[in-house]
Amino acid sequence: MPSLKPLAIAATGLFALTSASAAEIVQKVKPPVSQAYIDLATFNGGAPMAPAGGMGGMLGGLFGGGKSNDRGNSFGQTQGQAQGRWMDVTLLTRHNKELKTATQSVPSGSKLAPTLNLLAPEPTKVVAESHVASEGPGEFQMPKGKMYLYWGCGTEVRKGQPLVIDFARMDPKQMNQFFQNRNAMFRVPEPAPGRPVWPNKKDDRMLPEGASMAGEHTFAGEGVVDGFKFNIDAAHDLMPAVEATRSDDARGVLFKWKPMQQATGWFVQAMGMRDSAAAGNGDMEMVYWTSSELPDMGMGLVNYQPDSSIAKWQKEKVILPASTSECAAPKEAVSAMAMSRVIAYGDELNMAYPPRPKDPRIDWEPQWEVKVRRKSVASLTPGMGSMMGAAMAGHADDEDKAPAPRQALAQPQREQQQPQPDKPASSAAVEAIKSSAFDLFKNVLQRKAEDALSR
């Protein structure tokens, strides 16, 4: 009887070759003809909407905020911190690169039905360069002071903390350790000619109180594919407001929040000054703390993040599990005047037509694609009332132009034992903000860090 061994070897080799060939098959994917992005955001406890350039815009810029508007709603508020519920919509199509207007049919529950009117901005006029010599900006004077970073839930300061940046030294190794900012957020295309958005200058309606985006939506416009129709289910609607509290005692600071069924994870960040009076004199000590178990300033994490990144960072204990409802911080890490944020992440809703074929040998040519992102953020800022009042006093002339108040969200009850700063400290903090103390991190230190690390 002939040996079966050569036959077995041949069969094994053939199987391996077939497996390798199958593994090499890469599905061809073409970009969708028409695409839409819908960002939904809920902010609670943030600064009220204010005229551009006012304190509201300044505080929004502090945490990477969006734009202010002195009339009604404006695109980009989902990236701001103004209290309320917001939606940004962006539409583009490969069949019409000069698309100016479009419509989005929305469900009756939105209280904006039957349609939203999308509008693309006009092309920017090119201004001839001036040959007048300019003196340019003066030399930047680095302030005196330090920045401290703490992390992790618990009232005890952990070994190896805090990380410290000394403005006088600006050591590259220090900065490489300090400036940890995880962020995998997909950047939605900005409004541009050929890319209509909502809201806009012709349709700047606010989201009415109790508005719901759950239901059928349809996009239409010249060059937009027919049948661009989809449903947002109730599970991917606007998220409720985060109801969070902060309480201080001799041991530390406790952040607590009401559980939320829609949340896939949580993250807490606090940022403040140890001595606001000294900061007003240019000698500041900035203190950051986050709920992450790994060093991270949190500047990128308090925003939309992909589902895959949230899952990854939860395994690394950077983002708190969805079941979490509190996190404590050491007393040294969160000052009485610290601005704190608690974010609840919502999962994305991604839809396309036709659906992606499971067989990789079949090309995928989607006609349309839509991405819906959601988040809900609570801001807890002791003393903000007096700070806002003092800063906005200089804008009294703009009151007649101020928009109608946003819908009120449920305001979390602050703990009675929370320390209240005295008036001089609040005034000094206002002056510190006016002198761009907070903007220092975003604009100057970041550039200096990049320069130092590139050497």
XYZ file of C-alpha atoms in Angstrom:
455
model
C 0.000 0.000 0.000
C 1.579 3.341 -0.996
C 2.571 5.709 1.788
C 0.106 8.469 2.541
C 2.788 10.760 3.949
C 3.675 12.546 0.669
C -0.026 13.056 -0.006
C -0.556 14.538 3.455
C 2.411 16.863 2.997
C 1.102 18.007 -0.374
C -2.368 18.609 1.030
C -0.927 20.590 3.936
C 1.129 22.713 1.571
C -1.857 23.357 -0.656
C -3.953 24.382 2.382
C -1.235 26.778 3.549
C -0.967 28.276 0.057
C -4.736 28.686 -0.145
C -4.859 30.292 3.311
C -2.054 32.682 2.432
C -3.784 33.642 -0.815
C -7.059 34.250 1.027
C -5.291 36.381 3.613
C -3.874 38.565 0.842
C -7.320 39.519 -0.471
C -7.922 43.160 0.395
C -11.370 44.518 -0.242
C -11.469 47.532 -2.515
C -13.379 50.380 -0.881
C -14.368 53.517 -2.739
C -15.211 56.741 -0.898
C -18.943 57.419 -0.573
C -20.547 59.715 -3.115
C -22.232 61.762 -0.381
C -21.227 62.065 3.267
C -22.782 63.684 6.327
C -21.511 64.279 9.841
C -23.838 65.002 12.757
C -22.328 66.024 16.094
C -24.608 66.101 19.142
C -23.419 67.666 22.404
C -24.933 68.455 25.779
C -23.236 70.871 28.191
C -24.326 71.444 31.761
C -22.986 74.086 34.134
C -20.894 75.790 31.457
C -20.646 79.503 30.750
C -23.742 81.083 29.174
C -23.533 82.105 25.554
C -21.813 85.478 25.241
C -20.871 87.954 22.496
C -17.740 87.108 20.553
C -14.627 88.189 22.382
C -16.362 88.293 25.760
C -15.685 86.231 28.817
C -17.767 83.341 27.474
C -15.540 83.060 24.425
C -12.424 83.398 26.571
C -13.504 80.585 28.864
C -14.552 78.468 25.891
C -11.084 78.917 24.414
C -9.576 77.849 27.703
C -10.735 74.269 27.196
C -10.525 74.202 23.413
C -13.965 75.734 22.989
C -15.834 76.674 19.869
C -17.093 79.991 18.600
C -19.404 82.560 20.090
C -22.100 84.317 18.139
C -23.923 87.570 18.894
C -27.108 86.585 17.042
C -28.285 83.008 17.384
C -26.898 79.533 16.964
C -23.606 79.082 15.111
C -21.638 76.149 13.772
C -18.995 74.869 16.194
C -20.915 75.123 19.456
C -20.517 71.355 19.943
C -16.832 72.168 20.472
C -17.534 74.970 22.949
C -18.657 74.965 26.554
C -21.826 77.060 26.367
C -24.598 75.514 28.416
C -27.335 73.748 26.492
C -27.826 71.160 23.789
C -26.171 71.628 20.425
C -25.999 70.027 16.987
C -23.597 70.590 14.079
C -24.305 69.133 10.623
C -21.844 68.970 7.708
C -22.656 67.659 4.210
C -20.440 67.058 1.190
C -20.817 65.235 -2.111
C -18.331 64.201 -4.787
C -20.918 64.886 -7.514
C -20.963 68.615 -6.804
C -17.827 70.233 -5.413
C -19.562 73.642 -5.540
C -22.656 72.699 -3.565
C -24.027 75.847 -1.928
C -27.276 74.802 -0.288
C -28.957 71.596 0.816
C -31.760 70.471 3.097
C -32.023 67.959 5.891
C -35.506 66.633 6.614
C -35.783 66.071 10.345
C -38.332 64.236 12.528
C -41.148 66.115 14.212
C -39.598 65.398 17.611
C -36.734 67.761 16.722
C -39.220 70.652 16.902
C -37.355 72.038 13.867
C -39.336 70.102 11.236
C -39.827 69.820 8.419
C -36.313 70.791 7.286
C -33.033 72.360 8.267
C -31.488 74.627 5.633
C -27.804 73.901 5.133
C -25.603 76.639 3.694
C -21.984 76.726 2.535
C -19.892 79.818 3.293
C -18.967 82.071 0.412
C -15.419 81.837 -0.969
C -13.025 84.101 0.884
C -11.857 87.069 -1.142
C -8.117 87.152 -1.685
C -6.642 90.343 -0.279
C -3.548 91.712 -1.965
C -0.466 91.610 0.218
C 0.569 94.884 1.740
C 4.194 95.896 1.371
C 4.094 98.068 4.449
C 6.745 96.827 6.833
C 5.505 95.622 10.155
C 7.386 95.589 13.390
C 6.068 92.146 14.306
C 5.277 90.903 17.776
C 7.502 91.839 20.636
C 9.634 89.295 22.422
C 7.539 87.003 24.603
C 8.299 87.322 28.289
C 8.008 83.946 29.992
C 6.122 84.230 33.283
C 7.490 82.920 36.539
C 5.983 79.780 37.943
C 5.402 76.071 37.520
C 2.850 73.561 36.283
C 1.927 70.440 38.227
C 0.223 67.269 37.015
C -1.535 64.746 39.276
C -3.599 61.760 38.147
C -5.688 58.840 39.369
C -8.701 58.439 41.646
C -7.956 58.579 45.378
C -7.244 61.136 48.067
C -3.587 60.130 48.565
C -0.856 61.649 46.392
C 0.788 58.687 44.700
C 4.474 57.933 44.489
C 6.117 59.762 41.590
C 3.552 62.565 41.596
C 3.257 65.317 40.714
C 5.078 65.790 37.452
C 6.424 69.339 37.408
C 7.299 71.820 34.670
C 9.420 74.775 35.753
C 8.963 77.724 33.390
C 12.496 78.864 34.156
C 14.039 75.583 32.960
C 11.767 74.229 30.210
C 13.623 70.925 30.297
C 12.772 68.759 27.208
C 12.700 65.526 29.226
C 10.340 67.092 31.752
C 8.088 68.343 29.011
C 7.994 64.990 27.234
C 6.685 63.407 30.451
C 4.319 66.249 31.258
C 2.564 66.852 27.960
C 0.683 63.563 27.660
C -2.575 64.211 25.821
C -4.308 61.199 24.332
C -6.675 62.105 21.547
C -8.005 60.006 18.671
C -10.861 62.329 17.754
C -11.766 62.427 14.075
C -11.907 66.030 12.906
C -15.083 66.769 11.000
C -14.469 68.853 7.844
C -14.803 72.562 8.567
C -17.424 74.704 6.790
C -16.062 75.641 3.354
C -17.313 76.548 -0.114
C -19.001 73.446 -1.544
C -19.576 72.060 1.963
C -22.895 73.287 3.427
C -23.482 73.148 7.174
C -26.107 73.761 9.808
C -26.488 76.055 11.708
C -25.531 78.998 9.529
C -26.267 82.700 9.083
C -29.592 82.005 7.309
C -30.812 79.251 9.624
C -29.473 79.861 13.105
C -32.310 78.389 15.143
C -31.511 76.944 18.549
C -32.439 73.384 19.467
C -35.768 73.818 21.271
C -36.207 72.521 24.796
C -37.002 68.812 24.747
C -35.840 68.400 21.127
C -35.123 64.851 19.973
C -33.217 63.809 16.857
C -34.551 60.250 16.987
C -36.403 59.357 13.802
C -36.001 59.581 10.044
C -33.595 62.036 8.390
C -33.130 62.761 4.679
C -30.481 64.857 2.909
C -31.200 66.443 -0.455
C -29.378 68.850 -2.723
C -27.870 69.249 -6.166
C -25.363 66.424 -6.532
C -26.457 64.652 -3.332
C -27.362 61.029 -4.094
C -31.048 60.132 -4.168
C -32.276 58.096 -1.253
C -29.886 59.547 1.337
C -32.289 58.521 4.062
C -31.593 56.965 7.480
C -32.962 56.628 11.006
C -31.363 57.731 14.279
C -32.597 55.382 16.981
C -33.460 56.525 20.509
C -30.233 55.004 21.856
C -28.210 57.454 19.717
C -30.247 60.577 20.406
C -28.973 63.671 22.224
C -27.578 62.600 25.597
C -29.038 63.853 28.883
C -27.165 66.442 30.916
C -24.491 65.085 33.239
C -25.630 65.753 36.807
C -22.378 66.079 38.744
C -21.336 67.481 42.113
C -18.079 68.339 43.779
C -17.531 68.199 47.555
C -14.402 69.197 49.478
C -13.224 68.086 52.880
C -9.953 67.875 54.773
C -8.938 64.677 52.958
C -9.609 65.613 49.356
C -12.143 66.446 46.670
C -14.900 64.056 45.677
C -16.578 64.191 42.273
C -19.878 62.315 41.995
C -22.326 62.023 39.125
C -25.623 60.392 38.381
C -25.322 57.155 36.364
C -26.324 57.452 32.715
C -27.583 54.574 30.603
C -26.225 56.122 27.379
C -22.677 56.550 28.718
C -19.984 54.175 27.463
C -17.305 55.650 29.740
C -16.358 58.627 31.928
C -13.421 60.967 32.371
C -12.810 63.783 34.876
C -10.396 66.705 34.530
C -9.585 69.623 36.820
C -7.393 72.646 36.161
C -6.686 75.629 38.371
C -4.207 77.889 40.098
C -2.785 77.420 43.575
C -2.563 81.136 44.248
C -4.730 83.295 41.992
C -3.348 86.515 43.501
C 0.221 85.497 42.643
C -0.899 84.479 39.148
C -2.269 87.961 38.626
C 1.256 89.247 39.267
C 2.783 86.910 36.682
C 3.997 84.253 39.132
C 1.585 81.414 38.590
C 1.384 77.790 39.593
C -0.992 75.858 37.377
C -2.272 72.521 38.696
C -3.844 69.787 36.573
C -5.495 66.563 37.728
C -7.325 63.842 35.794
C -9.066 60.596 36.696
C -6.707 58.579 34.476
C -4.482 55.885 35.994
C -1.755 56.969 33.573
C -0.313 60.497 33.244
C -2.535 62.568 30.952
C -3.504 66.236 31.116
C -6.870 65.421 29.570
C -6.876 68.342 27.132
C -7.755 65.992 24.272
C -9.885 63.445 26.107
C -12.742 65.756 27.098
C -14.217 65.484 23.616
C -15.618 62.952 21.164
C -13.493 59.799 20.904
C -13.934 56.741 18.635
C -15.533 53.683 20.209
C -12.370 51.625 19.623
C -10.214 54.189 21.448
C -12.603 54.353 24.404
C -12.445 50.546 24.705
C -8.634 50.598 24.457
C -8.209 53.349 27.042
C -10.641 51.669 29.414
C -8.404 48.589 29.388
C -5.478 50.886 30.202
C -7.587 52.537 32.952
C -7.299 55.951 31.321
C -11.086 56.207 30.858
C -13.390 55.118 33.676
C -15.889 52.269 33.101
C -19.480 53.139 32.219
C -20.637 51.900 35.637
C -18.468 54.418 37.546
C -20.279 57.165 39.454
C -17.537 58.882 41.487
C -13.832 59.665 41.644
C -11.839 61.379 44.394
C -8.768 63.580 44.013
C -6.055 64.627 46.498
C -6.548 68.007 48.148
C -3.251 69.189 46.673
C -4.392 68.394 43.130
C -7.643 70.373 42.951
C -7.684 73.930 44.252
C -10.785 75.713 45.519
C -10.947 77.718 42.259
C -10.181 74.788 39.925
C -12.361 74.409 36.849
C -13.486 70.792 36.567
C -15.202 68.829 33.822
C -16.919 65.445 33.818
C -17.556 63.906 30.401
C -19.864 61.023 29.530
C -18.943 59.470 26.202
C -21.692 58.220 23.907
C -21.075 55.558 21.270
C -21.019 56.513 17.604
C -23.668 55.664 15.035
C -22.140 54.868 11.624
C -24.378 53.997 8.684
C -23.793 53.539 4.966
C -25.709 52.357 1.918
C -25.338 49.844 0.481
C -23.905 47.960 3.492
C -20.343 46.726 3.247
C -20.153 43.261 1.597
C -18.847 40.557 3.900
C -17.008 38.899 1.000
C -13.699 40.789 0.604
C -13.636 39.881 -3.104
C -16.628 42.162 -3.690
C -15.823 45.864 -4.021
C -17.658 48.255 -1.733
C -18.982 51.386 -3.401
C -21.190 53.182 -0.842
C -23.598 55.763 -2.208
C -23.881 57.571 1.103
C -22.401 57.474 4.572
C -23.300 59.242 7.833
C -21.514 59.483 11.176
C -23.327 60.585 14.369
C -21.201 61.426 17.442
C -22.453 62.178 20.963
C -21.107 63.459 24.263
C -22.363 65.105 27.446
C -20.151 67.314 29.621
C -20.687 68.924 33.015
C -18.567 71.866 34.186
C -18.064 72.529 37.880
C -16.449 75.896 38.488
C -16.518 77.369 42.020
C -16.709 81.150 42.049
C -17.563 81.408 38.353
C -20.540 83.630 39.082
C -18.437 86.453 40.520
C -15.724 85.980 37.899
C -18.204 86.124 35.041
C -19.893 89.190 36.508
C -16.663 91.092 36.856
C -15.399 90.156 33.411
C -18.675 90.885 31.639
C -19.086 94.284 33.298
C -16.996 95.798 30.539
C -19.402 94.469 27.908
C -22.551 96.188 29.147
C -22.941 97.938 25.795
C -23.456 94.563 24.114
C -26.496 93.603 26.174
C -28.974 94.707 23.525
C -27.313 92.375 21.051
C -27.173 89.354 23.343
C -29.191 86.317 22.170
C -32.169 84.936 24.020
C -31.144 82.701 26.925
C -30.515 79.073 26.139
C -32.859 76.428 27.434
C -32.115 75.779 31.089
C -30.684 72.435 32.074
C -31.051 70.889 35.481
C -28.417 72.475 37.662
C -26.613 70.063 39.978
C -26.812 70.982 43.642
C -23.443 71.999 44.991
C -22.365 70.571 48.324
C -22.745 73.061 51.168
C -19.282 72.382 52.543
C -17.595 73.387 49.301
C -15.194 76.254 50.094
C -16.048 79.599 48.565
C -13.183 81.877 47.501
C -13.076 85.378 48.887
C -13.604 88.416 46.688
C -9.938 89.454 46.310
C -9.025 85.975 45.039
C -11.849 86.059 42.491
C -10.759 89.475 41.244
C -7.183 88.304 40.956
C -8.322 85.257 39.007
C -10.204 87.497 36.572
C -7.098 89.575 36.027
C -5.067 86.421 35.511
C -7.471 85.236 32.826
C -7.484 88.678 31.178
C -3.698 88.559 30.986
C -3.971 85.198 29.148
C -2.553 83.120 31.974
C -4.609 80.131 30.940
C -3.979 80.633 27.221
C -0.279 80.315 27.988
C -0.556 76.541 28.002
C -2.340 76.260 24.697
C -0.386 78.832 22.729
C 3.091 79.220 24.149
C 4.106 76.222 26.220
C 2.873 73.809 23.598
C 4.974 75.482 20.909
C 7.999 75.626 23.156
C 7.524 71.957 24.036
C 7.439 70.989 20.358
C 10.531 73.092 19.637
C 12.446 71.603 22.539
C 11.527 68.024 21.690
C 12.444 68.427 18.019
C 16.043 69.382 18.804
